[in-house]
Short mmCIF file of C-alpha atoms and ligand atoms in Angstrom, two decimals:
data_model
loop_
_atom_site.label_atom_id
_atom_site.label_comp_id
_atom_site.label_asym_id
_atom_site.label_seq_id
_atom_site.Cartn_x
_atom_site.Cartn_y
_atom_site.Cartn_z
CA MET A 1392 2.93 -4.14 -81.74
CA HIS A 1393 0.82 -1.64 -80.57
CA PRO A 1394 -0.24 0.55 -83.61
CA GLU A 1395 0.56 4.00 -81.80
CA LEU A 1396 4.17 2.57 -81.03
CA ARG A 1397 4.44 1.06 -84.71
CA ARG A 1398 3.31 4.70 -85.81
CA GLU A 1399 6.09 6.36 -83.66
CA TRP A 1400 8.44 3.76 -84.92
CA TRP A 1401 7.91 4.76 -88.57
CA VAL A 1402 7.81 8.46 -87.72
CA ALA A 1403 11.43 8.05 -86.31
CA VAL A 1404 12.57 5.65 -89.14
CA ALA A 1405 11.11 8.51 -91.52
CA ILE A 1406 13.24 11.38 -89.71
CA ILE A 1407 16.47 9.38 -89.69
CA THR A 1408 15.86 8.19 -93.43
CA ILE A 1409 15.11 11.85 -94.42
CA ALA A 1410 18.07 13.02 -92.67
CA GLY A 1411 20.39 10.41 -94.11
CA LEU A 1412 19.17 11.20 -97.72
CA LEU A 1413 19.53 15.09 -97.00
CA GLY A 1414 23.23 14.26 -95.54
CA ALA A 1415 24.01 12.14 -98.75
CA LEU A 1416 23.06 15.03 -100.96
CA ALA A 1417 25.57 17.00 -98.88
CA GLY A 1418 28.00 14.37 -99.44
CA ALA A 1419 27.74 13.14 -95.69
CA PRO A 1420 25.18 10.44 -95.16
CA LEU A 1421 26.34 9.27 -91.86
CA ALA A 1422 26.37 12.71 -90.54
CA GLY A 1423 22.88 12.90 -91.91
CA VAL A 1424 21.70 9.55 -90.27
CA ALA A 1425 23.43 10.72 -86.88
CA ALA A 1426 21.47 14.40 -87.07
CA GLY A 1427 18.34 12.48 -87.79
CA LEU A 1428 18.97 10.37 -84.80
CA GLY A 1429 19.60 13.28 -82.56
CA LEU A 1430 16.57 14.93 -83.56
CA VAL A 1431 14.43 11.83 -82.64
CA VAL A 1432 16.32 11.68 -79.43
CA ILE A 1433 15.80 15.59 -78.83
CA LEU A 1434 11.83 14.86 -79.69
CA LEU A 1435 11.74 11.90 -77.20
CA LEU A 1436 13.27 13.90 -74.54
CA ARG A 1437 11.14 16.94 -74.96
CA LYS A 1438 8.07 14.84 -74.56
CA LEU A 1439 9.60 12.93 -71.50
CA ALA A 1440 10.63 16.30 -69.78
CA ARG A 1441 6.81 17.31 -70.23
CA LEU A 1442 5.64 14.03 -68.96
CA HIS A 1443 7.83 14.49 -65.81
CA GLY A 1444 6.57 18.04 -65.30
CA TRP A 1445 3.10 16.67 -65.37
CA LEU A 1446 3.59 14.07 -62.87
CA ALA A 1447 5.66 16.35 -60.74
CA ARG A 1448 2.62 19.17 -60.84
CA GLY A 1449 0.34 16.48 -59.54
CA ARG A 1450 -2.66 14.53 -60.56
CA GLY A 1451 -4.90 17.30 -60.70
CA SER A 1452 -3.10 19.50 -63.22
CA PRO A 1453 -4.12 19.39 -66.88
CA ILE A 1454 -2.88 16.59 -68.79
CA PRO A 1455 -0.32 17.55 -71.45
CA GLU A 1456 -0.80 16.70 -75.18
CA LEU A 1457 1.92 14.60 -76.30
CA GLY A 1458 0.66 12.65 -79.21
CA GLY A 1459 0.21 9.29 -80.19
CA LEU A 1460 1.60 6.57 -77.95
CA TRP A 1461 2.40 9.21 -75.17
CA ASP A 1462 -1.10 10.30 -74.94
CA GLU A 1463 -2.07 6.82 -74.57
CA ILE A 1464 0.43 6.29 -71.84
CA ILE A 1465 -0.87 9.08 -69.94
CA ARG A 1466 -4.32 8.38 -70.00
CA GLU A 1467 -3.58 4.77 -68.96
CA ALA A 1468 -1.56 6.28 -66.05
CA HIS A 1469 -4.45 8.79 -65.15
CA ARG A 1470 -7.01 6.02 -65.15
CA GLN A 1471 -5.24 3.79 -62.94
CA ASP A 1472 -4.52 7.02 -60.59
CA ARG A 1473 -8.18 7.50 -60.48
CA ASP A 1474 -9.00 3.92 -59.77
CA SER A 1475 -6.34 3.66 -56.93
CA ALA A 1476 -7.61 7.12 -55.44
CA ARG A 1477 -11.10 5.78 -55.58
CA HIS A 1478 -9.94 2.39 -54.02
CA LYS A 1479 -8.04 4.35 -51.31
CA GLU A 1480 -11.19 6.52 -50.46
CA ARG A 1481 -13.28 3.32 -50.26
CA LEU A 1482 -10.62 1.85 -47.78
CA THR A 1483 -10.56 5.11 -45.98
CA GLY A 1484 -14.39 5.12 -45.59
CA LEU A 1485 -14.34 1.55 -44.66
CA PHE A 1486 -11.63 1.87 -42.09
CA ASP A 1487 -13.40 5.10 -40.72
CA ARG A 1488 -16.61 2.99 -40.41
CA LEU A 1489 -14.73 0.02 -38.65
CA GLN A 1490 -13.19 2.58 -36.28
CA ALA A 1491 -16.48 4.17 -35.51
CA ALA A 1492 -17.99 0.76 -34.89
CA ALA A 1493 -15.08 -0.03 -32.50
CA SER A 1494 -15.61 2.92 -30.62
CA VAL A 1495 -19.13 2.24 -29.70
CA MET A 1496 -18.46 -1.22 -28.69
CA PRO A 1497 -18.46 -1.99 -24.97
CA ASP A 1498 -15.48 -4.15 -25.06
CA ALA A 1499 -11.80 -2.69 -25.44
CA MET A 1500 -9.77 -3.36 -28.48
CA VAL A 1501 -6.00 -2.60 -28.63
CA VAL A 1502 -4.09 -3.26 -31.73
CA LEU A 1503 -0.20 -4.05 -30.92
CA THR A 1504 2.66 -4.16 -33.31
CA ARG A 1505 5.07 -7.07 -33.16
CA HIS A 1506 6.83 -5.54 -30.48
CA ASP A 1507 3.79 -5.29 -28.34
CA VAL A 1508 3.70 -1.49 -28.99
CA ILE A 1509 0.07 0.00 -28.93
CA GLU A 1510 -0.80 1.11 -32.48
CA TRP A 1511 -4.48 1.94 -32.01
CA ALA A 1512 -7.13 1.56 -29.30
CA ASN A 1513 -10.64 2.31 -28.87
CA PRO A 1514 -12.16 4.62 -26.09
CA PRO A 1515 -13.32 1.74 -23.99
CA ALA A 1516 -9.67 0.86 -23.55
CA GLU A 1517 -9.30 3.62 -21.26
CA ARG A 1518 -12.13 2.46 -18.96
CA LEU A 1519 -11.07 -1.40 -19.09
CA LEU A 1520 -7.29 -1.39 -19.28
CA GLY A 1521 -6.70 2.20 -18.02
CA LEU A 1522 -5.24 3.58 -21.06
CA ARG A 1523 -5.18 7.06 -22.43
CA VAL A 1524 -5.82 6.55 -26.18
CA GLU A 1525 -4.37 9.70 -27.47
CA ARG A 1526 -1.35 9.54 -25.19
CA ASP A 1527 -0.46 5.99 -25.08
CA ILE A 1528 -0.18 5.16 -28.82
CA GLY A 1529 3.48 4.25 -29.51
CA ALA A 1530 4.13 3.09 -26.06
CA ARG A 1531 4.60 -0.64 -24.95
CA ILE A 1532 1.45 -2.12 -23.36
CA VAL A 1533 3.22 -3.70 -20.76
CA HIS A 1534 4.30 -0.29 -19.36
CA LEU A 1535 0.83 0.53 -19.01
CA VAL A 1536 -1.18 -2.48 -18.15
CA ARG A 1537 1.31 -3.27 -15.09
CA ASP A 1538 -0.46 -6.46 -13.77
CA PRO A 1539 2.58 -8.89 -13.80
CA VAL A 1540 0.25 -11.49 -14.56
CA PHE A 1541 -0.54 -9.65 -17.80
CA GLY A 1542 3.18 -9.47 -18.71
CA ASP A 1543 3.67 -13.28 -18.24
CA TYR A 1544 0.53 -14.19 -20.32
CA LEU A 1545 1.73 -11.74 -23.00
CA ALA A 1546 5.28 -13.03 -23.17
CA ALA A 1547 3.94 -17.03 -22.67
CA GLY A 1548 2.53 -16.59 -26.10
CA ASP A 1549 -0.32 -19.31 -25.16
CA TYR A 1550 -3.56 -17.23 -25.74
CA ARG A 1551 -6.24 -20.26 -25.94
CA GLU A 1552 -7.77 -19.35 -22.42
CA PRO A 1553 -8.65 -15.74 -21.41
CA LEU A 1554 -6.81 -13.99 -18.71
CA ILE A 1555 -8.92 -12.54 -15.79
CA LEU A 1556 -7.47 -9.42 -14.62
CA ASN A 1557 -8.47 -6.85 -12.09
CA GLY A 1558 -9.58 -3.73 -13.53
CA PRO A 1559 -8.03 -0.40 -13.13
CA VAL A 1560 -10.68 0.72 -10.43
CA GLU A 1561 -12.14 -1.58 -7.64
CA PRO A 1562 -14.02 -3.95 -7.78
CA MET A 1563 -13.94 -4.17 -11.78
CA ALA A 1564 -12.89 -7.35 -13.22
CA VAL A 1565 -11.75 -7.88 -16.74
CA ALA A 1566 -11.55 -10.83 -19.27
CA LEU A 1567 -8.71 -10.29 -21.45
CA GLN A 1568 -8.13 -12.28 -24.86
CA ILE A 1569 -5.01 -11.87 -27.21
CA ILE A 1570 -5.68 -12.72 -30.93
CA PRO A 1571 -2.49 -13.07 -32.85
CA PHE A 1572 -2.91 -11.93 -36.49
CA GLY A 1573 -0.81 -10.57 -39.49
CA ALA A 1574 3.08 -10.37 -39.06
CA ASN A 1575 3.16 -11.52 -35.28
CA GLU A 1576 0.82 -8.43 -34.53
CA LYS A 1577 -1.89 -8.82 -31.84
CA LEU A 1578 -5.52 -7.65 -31.26
CA VAL A 1579 -6.19 -7.48 -27.37
CA MET A 1580 -9.71 -7.67 -26.47
CA ALA A 1581 -11.16 -6.86 -22.72
CA ARG A 1582 -14.65 -7.35 -21.60
CA ASP A 1583 -16.01 -6.10 -18.27
CA ILE A 1584 -16.80 -9.20 -16.20
CA THR A 1585 -17.34 -7.58 -12.81
CA HIS A 1586 -21.10 -8.23 -12.77
CA VAL A 1587 -20.33 -12.00 -13.64
CA ARG A 1588 -17.72 -12.22 -10.98
CA GLN A 1589 -19.83 -10.73 -8.40
CA LEU A 1590 -22.61 -13.36 -9.35
CA GLU A 1591 -20.15 -16.18 -9.22
CA GLU A 1592 -19.04 -14.94 -5.96
CA MET A 1593 -22.45 -14.73 -4.50
CA ARG A 1594 -22.93 -18.08 -5.61
CA GLN A 1595 -19.81 -19.67 -3.97
CA HIS A 1596 -20.60 -17.98 -0.93
CA PHE A 1597 -24.28 -18.92 -0.96
CA VAL A 1598 -23.19 -22.57 -1.33
CA ALA A 1599 -20.49 -22.41 1.39
CA ASP A 1600 -23.23 -20.67 3.72
CA VAL A 1601 -25.94 -23.18 3.00
CA SER A 1602 -23.22 -26.37 3.34
CA HIS A 1603 -22.06 -24.93 6.53
CA GLU A 1604 -25.53 -24.16 8.25
CA LEU A 1605 -26.33 -27.73 7.32
CA ARG A 1606 -23.58 -29.42 9.14
CA THR A 1607 -25.11 -28.79 12.61
CA PRO A 1608 -28.62 -29.92 12.27
CA LEU A 1609 -27.09 -32.95 10.23
CA THR A 1610 -24.94 -33.85 13.34
CA VAL A 1611 -28.14 -33.67 15.58
CA LEU A 1612 -30.12 -35.77 13.57
CA GLN A 1613 -27.33 -38.38 13.25
CA GLY A 1614 -26.91 -38.41 16.82
CA PHE A 1615 -30.66 -38.96 17.43
CA LEU A 1616 -30.63 -41.76 14.76
CA GLU A 1617 -27.92 -43.47 16.41
CA THR A 1618 -29.79 -43.27 19.72
CA PHE A 1619 -33.05 -44.52 18.04
CA ALA A 1620 -30.86 -47.44 16.46
CA ASP A 1621 -29.56 -48.47 19.72
CA LEU A 1622 -33.43 -48.21 21.24
CA PHE A 1623 -34.84 -50.39 18.40
CA GLU A 1624 -31.73 -52.68 17.70
CA ASP A 1625 -33.91 -55.85 19.09
CA GLN A 1626 -36.84 -54.96 17.17
CA GLU A 1627 -37.58 -56.69 13.74
CA GLY A 1628 -39.23 -55.09 10.85
CA GLU A 1629 -40.24 -51.88 9.41
CA VAL A 1630 -39.10 -49.37 12.24
CA ARG A 1631 -35.49 -50.71 12.22
CA SER A 1632 -35.16 -50.69 8.55
CA SER A 1633 -36.44 -47.19 8.32
CA ILE A 1634 -33.79 -46.08 10.84
CA ALA A 1635 -31.30 -47.72 8.93
CA LEU A 1636 -32.33 -46.04 5.50
CA MET A 1637 -32.52 -42.61 7.48
CA ARG A 1638 -29.17 -43.11 9.00
CA GLU A 1639 -27.73 -44.18 5.39
CA GLN A 1640 -29.42 -41.04 4.01
CA VAL A 1641 -28.18 -38.75 6.62
CA GLU A 1642 -24.50 -39.92 6.02
CA ARG A 1643 -25.22 -39.42 2.36
CA MET A 1644 -26.01 -35.83 3.15
CA ARG A 1645 -23.16 -35.33 5.34
CA ARG A 1646 -20.86 -36.44 2.52
CA LEU A 1647 -22.55 -34.22 0.11
CA VAL A 1648 -22.12 -31.14 2.63
CA ASP A 1649 -18.47 -32.14 3.09
CA ASP A 1650 -17.94 -32.25 -0.66
CA LEU A 1651 -19.59 -29.06 -1.11
CA LEU A 1652 -17.52 -27.36 1.39
CA ALA A 1653 -14.42 -28.68 -0.11
CA LEU A 1654 -15.26 -27.45 -3.29
CA SER A 1655 -16.04 -23.83 -2.07
CA ARG A 1656 -12.84 -23.75 -0.11
CA LEU A 1657 -10.92 -24.51 -3.18
CA GLU A 1658 -12.76 -21.83 -4.94
CA THR A 1659 -12.39 -19.27 -2.43
CA THR A 1660 -9.13 -19.56 -0.80
CA PRO A 1661 -5.86 -18.43 -2.70
CA ALA A 1662 -3.75 -21.18 -4.41
CA ARG A 1663 -0.31 -21.73 -3.24
CA ALA A 1664 -0.88 -20.39 0.10
CA HIS A 1665 0.25 -23.42 2.02
CA ASP A 1666 2.23 -25.08 -0.63
CA GLU A 1667 5.02 -27.39 0.66
CA THR A 1668 7.19 -30.37 -0.35
CA VAL A 1669 4.81 -33.17 -0.17
CA ASP A 1670 6.33 -36.47 0.71
CA MET A 1671 5.13 -38.98 -1.90
CA GLY A 1672 6.35 -42.05 -0.24
CA THR A 1673 4.37 -41.36 2.75
CA LEU A 1674 1.25 -40.11 0.62
CA LEU A 1675 1.26 -43.16 -1.69
CA LYS A 1676 1.45 -45.50 1.55
CA GLY A 1677 -1.68 -43.76 3.01
CA LEU A 1678 -3.51 -44.19 -0.33
CA THR A 1679 -2.39 -47.77 -0.42
CA ASP A 1680 -3.87 -48.49 2.76
CA ILE A 1681 -7.23 -46.68 1.93
CA ALA A 1682 -7.60 -48.74 -1.35
CA ILE A 1683 -6.51 -52.03 0.65
CA VAL A 1684 -9.31 -51.10 3.45
CA LEU A 1685 -11.93 -50.14 1.03
CA GLY A 1686 -11.28 -53.16 -1.27
CA ALA A 1687 -10.95 -55.60 1.42
CA ASP A 1688 -14.53 -56.71 1.25
CA ARG A 1689 -14.72 -57.02 -2.34
CA GLY A 1690 -11.41 -59.04 -2.74
CA GLN A 1691 -9.83 -56.18 -4.97
CA ARG A 1692 -6.04 -56.80 -5.17
CA VAL A 1693 -4.01 -53.53 -5.00
CA GLU A 1694 -0.61 -52.78 -6.72
CA VAL A 1695 1.71 -49.85 -6.26
CA GLU A 1696 4.70 -48.35 -7.87
CA GLY A 1697 6.46 -45.25 -6.82
CA CYS A 1698 9.44 -43.25 -7.34
CA ALA A 1699 11.65 -41.14 -5.18
CA ALA A 1700 10.73 -37.77 -6.43
CA ASN A 1701 8.43 -35.62 -4.35
CA LEU A 1702 5.69 -32.89 -5.20
CA VAL A 1703 5.69 -29.44 -4.42
CA GLY A 1704 1.65 -28.61 -3.41
CA ASN A 1705 -0.80 -28.50 -1.10
CA LEU A 1706 -0.86 -31.90 1.12
CA GLU A 1707 -4.12 -31.84 1.92
CA GLU A 1708 -5.69 -31.15 -1.21
CA LEU A 1709 -3.49 -33.57 -3.09
CA ARG A 1710 -4.45 -36.14 -0.45
CA SER A 1711 -8.16 -35.38 -1.08
CA ALA A 1712 -7.89 -35.50 -4.95
CA PHE A 1713 -5.85 -38.76 -4.98
CA THR A 1714 -8.11 -40.37 -2.43
CA ASN A 1715 -11.06 -39.48 -4.57
CA LEU A 1716 -9.51 -41.35 -7.38
CA VAL A 1717 -8.86 -44.29 -5.14
CA GLN A 1718 -12.44 -44.34 -3.96
CA ASN A 1719 -13.88 -44.16 -7.57
CA ALA A 1720 -11.49 -46.98 -8.59
CA VAL A 1721 -12.61 -49.15 -5.96
CA ARG A 1722 -16.46 -48.28 -6.10
CA HIS A 1723 -16.40 -48.93 -9.85
CA THR A 1724 -14.30 -52.17 -10.09
CA PRO A 1725 -15.96 -55.46 -9.25
CA ALA A 1726 -14.84 -58.20 -7.07
CA GLY A 1727 -11.53 -59.77 -7.72
CA GLY A 1728 -10.37 -56.85 -9.76
CA LEU A 1729 -7.02 -54.98 -9.71
CA ILE A 1730 -6.47 -51.34 -8.44
CA ARG A 1731 -2.77 -50.05 -9.39
CA LEU A 1732 -1.32 -46.74 -8.07
CA THR A 1733 1.83 -45.37 -9.76
CA TRP A 1734 3.86 -42.60 -9.10
CA ARG A 1735 6.60 -41.62 -11.62
CA VAL A 1736 8.41 -38.78 -13.40
CA ASP A 1737 8.12 -39.08 -17.19
CA ALA A 1738 9.91 -36.43 -19.49
CA GLY A 1739 10.23 -34.05 -16.55
CA GLU A 1740 6.36 -34.32 -15.80
CA GLY A 1741 5.05 -35.94 -12.53
CA ARG A 1742 2.33 -38.64 -13.30
CA PHE A 1743 0.25 -40.01 -10.51
CA ALA A 1744 -2.09 -42.77 -11.93
CA VAL A 1745 -4.90 -44.77 -10.78
CA ALA A 1746 -5.81 -47.64 -12.87
CA ASP A 1747 -8.41 -50.20 -12.36
CA THR A 1748 -9.86 -53.24 -13.92
CA GLY A 1749 -13.46 -52.07 -13.52
CA GLU A 1750 -16.33 -51.34 -15.56
CA GLY A 1751 -14.90 -48.62 -17.82
CA ILE A 1752 -16.27 -45.32 -19.13
CA ALA A 1753 -17.75 -44.75 -22.77
CA GLU A 1754 -15.91 -42.20 -24.48
CA ARG A 1755 -18.73 -39.86 -25.01
CA HIS A 1756 -18.96 -39.37 -21.35
CA ILE A 1757 -15.16 -38.37 -20.57
CA PRO A 1758 -15.38 -34.87 -21.39
CA PHE A 1759 -18.01 -34.40 -18.66
CA LEU A 1760 -16.62 -36.31 -15.90
CA THR A 1761 -15.17 -33.25 -14.06
CA GLN A 1762 -18.48 -31.37 -14.16
CA ARG A 1763 -20.44 -31.12 -10.72
CA PHE A 1764 -22.86 -33.93 -10.36
CA TYR A 1765 -22.19 -35.68 -13.60
CA ARG A 1766 -22.66 -39.19 -13.40
CA VAL A 1767 -22.27 -42.04 -16.04
CA ASP A 1768 -24.90 -44.04 -14.19
CA SER A 1769 -26.67 -41.80 -11.46
CA GLY A 1770 -28.38 -44.80 -9.64
CA ARG A 1771 -25.30 -46.94 -9.54
CA SER A 1772 -23.02 -44.07 -8.43
CA ARG A 1773 -25.42 -42.97 -5.54
CA ALA A 1774 -25.90 -46.63 -4.59
CA ALA A 1775 -22.13 -46.98 -4.36
CA GLY A 1776 -21.91 -43.88 -2.11
CA GLY A 1777 -20.80 -41.26 -4.57
CA THR A 1778 -21.72 -37.79 -4.30
CA GLY A 1779 -21.18 -36.65 -7.85
CA LEU A 1780 -18.54 -34.10 -6.89
CA GLY A 1781 -15.34 -36.15 -6.57
CA LEU A 1782 -13.79 -35.58 -9.95
CA ALA A 1783 -14.81 -31.87 -9.65
CA ILE A 1784 -12.89 -31.50 -6.72
CA VAL A 1785 -9.89 -33.32 -8.47
CA ALA A 1786 -10.06 -31.09 -11.31
CA LYS A 1787 -10.04 -28.17 -9.07
CA VAL A 1788 -7.15 -29.34 -6.84
CA LEU A 1789 -5.21 -30.15 -10.26
CA LEU A 1790 -5.84 -26.56 -11.63
CA ARG A 1791 -4.47 -25.11 -8.36
CA HIS A 1792 -1.40 -27.31 -8.82
CA ASP A 1793 -1.01 -26.23 -12.58
CA ALA A 1794 -1.77 -29.82 -13.49
CA ARG A 1795 -4.05 -31.62 -15.72
CA LEU A 1796 -6.43 -35.00 -15.50
CA THR A 1797 -5.90 -37.22 -18.44
CA VAL A 1798 -8.69 -40.19 -18.65
CA GLU A 1799 -8.21 -43.41 -20.38
CA SER A 1800 -11.03 -45.98 -20.39
CA ALA A 1801 -12.37 -48.76 -22.25
CA LEU A 1802 -15.84 -50.21 -21.83
CA GLY A 1803 -15.66 -53.43 -19.69
CA ARG A 1804 -11.97 -53.22 -19.32
CA GLY A 1805 -11.15 -50.47 -16.83
CA SER A 1806 -9.93 -46.74 -16.56
CA THR A 1807 -6.84 -44.94 -15.77
CA PHE A 1808 -6.94 -41.71 -14.26
CA THR A 1809 -3.80 -39.75 -14.36
CA CYS A 1810 -2.78 -36.55 -12.78
CA VAL A 1811 -0.06 -34.91 -14.74
CA PHE A 1812 2.38 -32.28 -12.77
CA PRO A 1813 4.60 -29.86 -14.94
CA SER A 1814 8.23 -30.08 -14.05
CA SER A 1815 8.08 -26.85 -12.05
CA ARG A 1816 6.12 -28.98 -9.29
CA ILE A 1817 8.51 -31.89 -9.19
CA LYS A 1818 11.28 -32.13 -6.44
CA PRO A 1819 13.85 -34.35 -7.55
CA PRO A 1820 14.97 -36.94 -4.63
CA ALA A 1821 18.08 -35.65 -2.74
CA ASP A 1822 21.30 -37.18 -3.67
CA PRO A 1823 21.85 -39.63 -0.71
CA SER A 1824 25.54 -40.03 -1.19
CA PRO A 1825 27.45 -37.46 -2.61
CA PRO A 1826 29.96 -38.57 -5.00
CA SER A 1827 33.23 -39.86 -3.28
CA PRO A 1828 36.30 -38.07 -4.01
CA PRO A 1829 38.85 -39.89 -6.37
CA PRO A 1830 41.40 -42.07 -4.67
CA VAL A 1831 44.72 -40.08 -4.42
P1 ADP B 3001 -19.37 -39.96 -7.93
O1 ADP B 3001 -19.16 -39.36 -6.64
O2 ADP B 3001 -20.44 -40.32 -8.48
O3 ADP B 3001 -18.33 -41.17 -8.25
P2 ADP B 3001 -17.26 -38.51 -9.41
O4 ADP B 3001 -17.17 -37.21 -9.83
O5 ADP B 3001 -15.98 -38.85 -8.50
O6 ADP B 3001 -18.66 -38.67 -8.76
O7 ADP B 3001 -17.36 -39.18 -10.96
C1 ADP B 3001 -18.11 -39.02 -11.89
C2 ADP B 3001 -18.53 -40.18 -12.61
O8 ADP B 3001 -17.42 -40.66 -13.30
C3 ADP B 3001 -19.01 -41.37 -11.57
O9 ADP B 3001 -20.47 -41.01 -11.38
C4 ADP B 3001 -18.86 -42.51 -12.45
O10 ADP B 3001 -19.82 -42.85 -13.19
C5 ADP B 3001 -17.42 -41.81 -13.30
N1 ADP B 3001 -16.33 -42.68 -13.08
C6 ADP B 3001 -15.64 -41.99 -12.12
N2 ADP B 3001 -14.36 -42.89 -11.77
C7 ADP B 3001 -14.75 -44.16 -12.39
C8 ADP B 3001 -14.05 -45.24 -12.80
N3 ADP B 3001 -12.80 -45.54 -11.89
N4 ADP B 3001 -14.29 -46.20 -13.39
C9 ADP B 3001 -15.88 -45.95 -13.86
N5 ADP B 3001 -16.14 -44.91 -13.87
C10 ADP B 3001 -15.84 -43.89 -13.11
#
């Protein structure tokens, strides 16, 4: 027991005993004990009342002298009070400094409650998101950042990729990222990427313009080379082989220019503009024909398996992406190999796959295959007629169709490239025969 508590205890016992003895002398010992108890209670209540008065007057008022354990309790409470005040002061200082740092940041920061109400925002949020910091605290962010794309992004809850938005004034572009924290609260960060977007647009236009400008001279060159080839047809030796080499190189340049133009069209035209129901049966048939024609010389076998579902998308883009996969399979599969095309709907997702029994790809290369000009073996790819842009085109087309590319491959055993389309892109086959009415 605490010594002061023991002392208090003995004082109370002494008071009650003395009162009991005095009562016994007067012939009423119980009344004496009761009076002693009452006195102890009155003393305790007085001290409690003084303690309460001190607490009610506030921490700054003089500390009352209550003696013994009471003083100890008050001193301890006072010390804890001082500590928590200091702690609070430190936290307030830290918060003020953080707020000052956030205010001078070039990026916008907005703290949202679990109900997406703005709790705090730094000044750049005014310029980048069109908020008015003082006025908008307490408002729901979707009422202020009105782009529906933002509302969808916020509601979807998948914040792994940043969202690119148009800023409040033209031509500002903003990259917005949401970081969930605490109990379903969110930190919204927005960065000005106007300059980056302008540079990217300049790059896209430059590539498109250069490719376009190269087309005409290439066509002229190709024409002359054909004439030369006819002229020197009968000649043996260097001239003829040089012309053949030139024709081959011009053809390669033409394919490169075509692929560059295809890529820049995919980057610059709005997605979904020409979406339609794509008849997968017809598309699959066309792809099979391409595989058979391309693989005929090499004795490759082609197998096809399709289902009746169709796809919603852009026919030309899908044809170009799937053709690239078929061409790759043919190119990278040796004579006698098997190319297998499949189209099926699995767990609501549409899967178009091109599998081959070719050379395969080492696992370390797989994450980079869709980068422009990435080649596992550049010499072999060029010799086989690849531009290094095929899978970049495939990736761009799939992105525009909310789809993804998966690659499974084993060195020496073959590869499977699968385009996975979400259920929103699948058109189930129309029921050919409506259920007949039950017999009467
Ligand atoms: P390329 O025009 O060179 O084929 P792609 O972008 O289509 O360019 O493909 C990138 C690289 O991926 C190719 O150079 C090749 O090394 C590899 N690749 C693509 N498809 C296959 C496949 N079916 N089998 C093996 N390697 C492949």
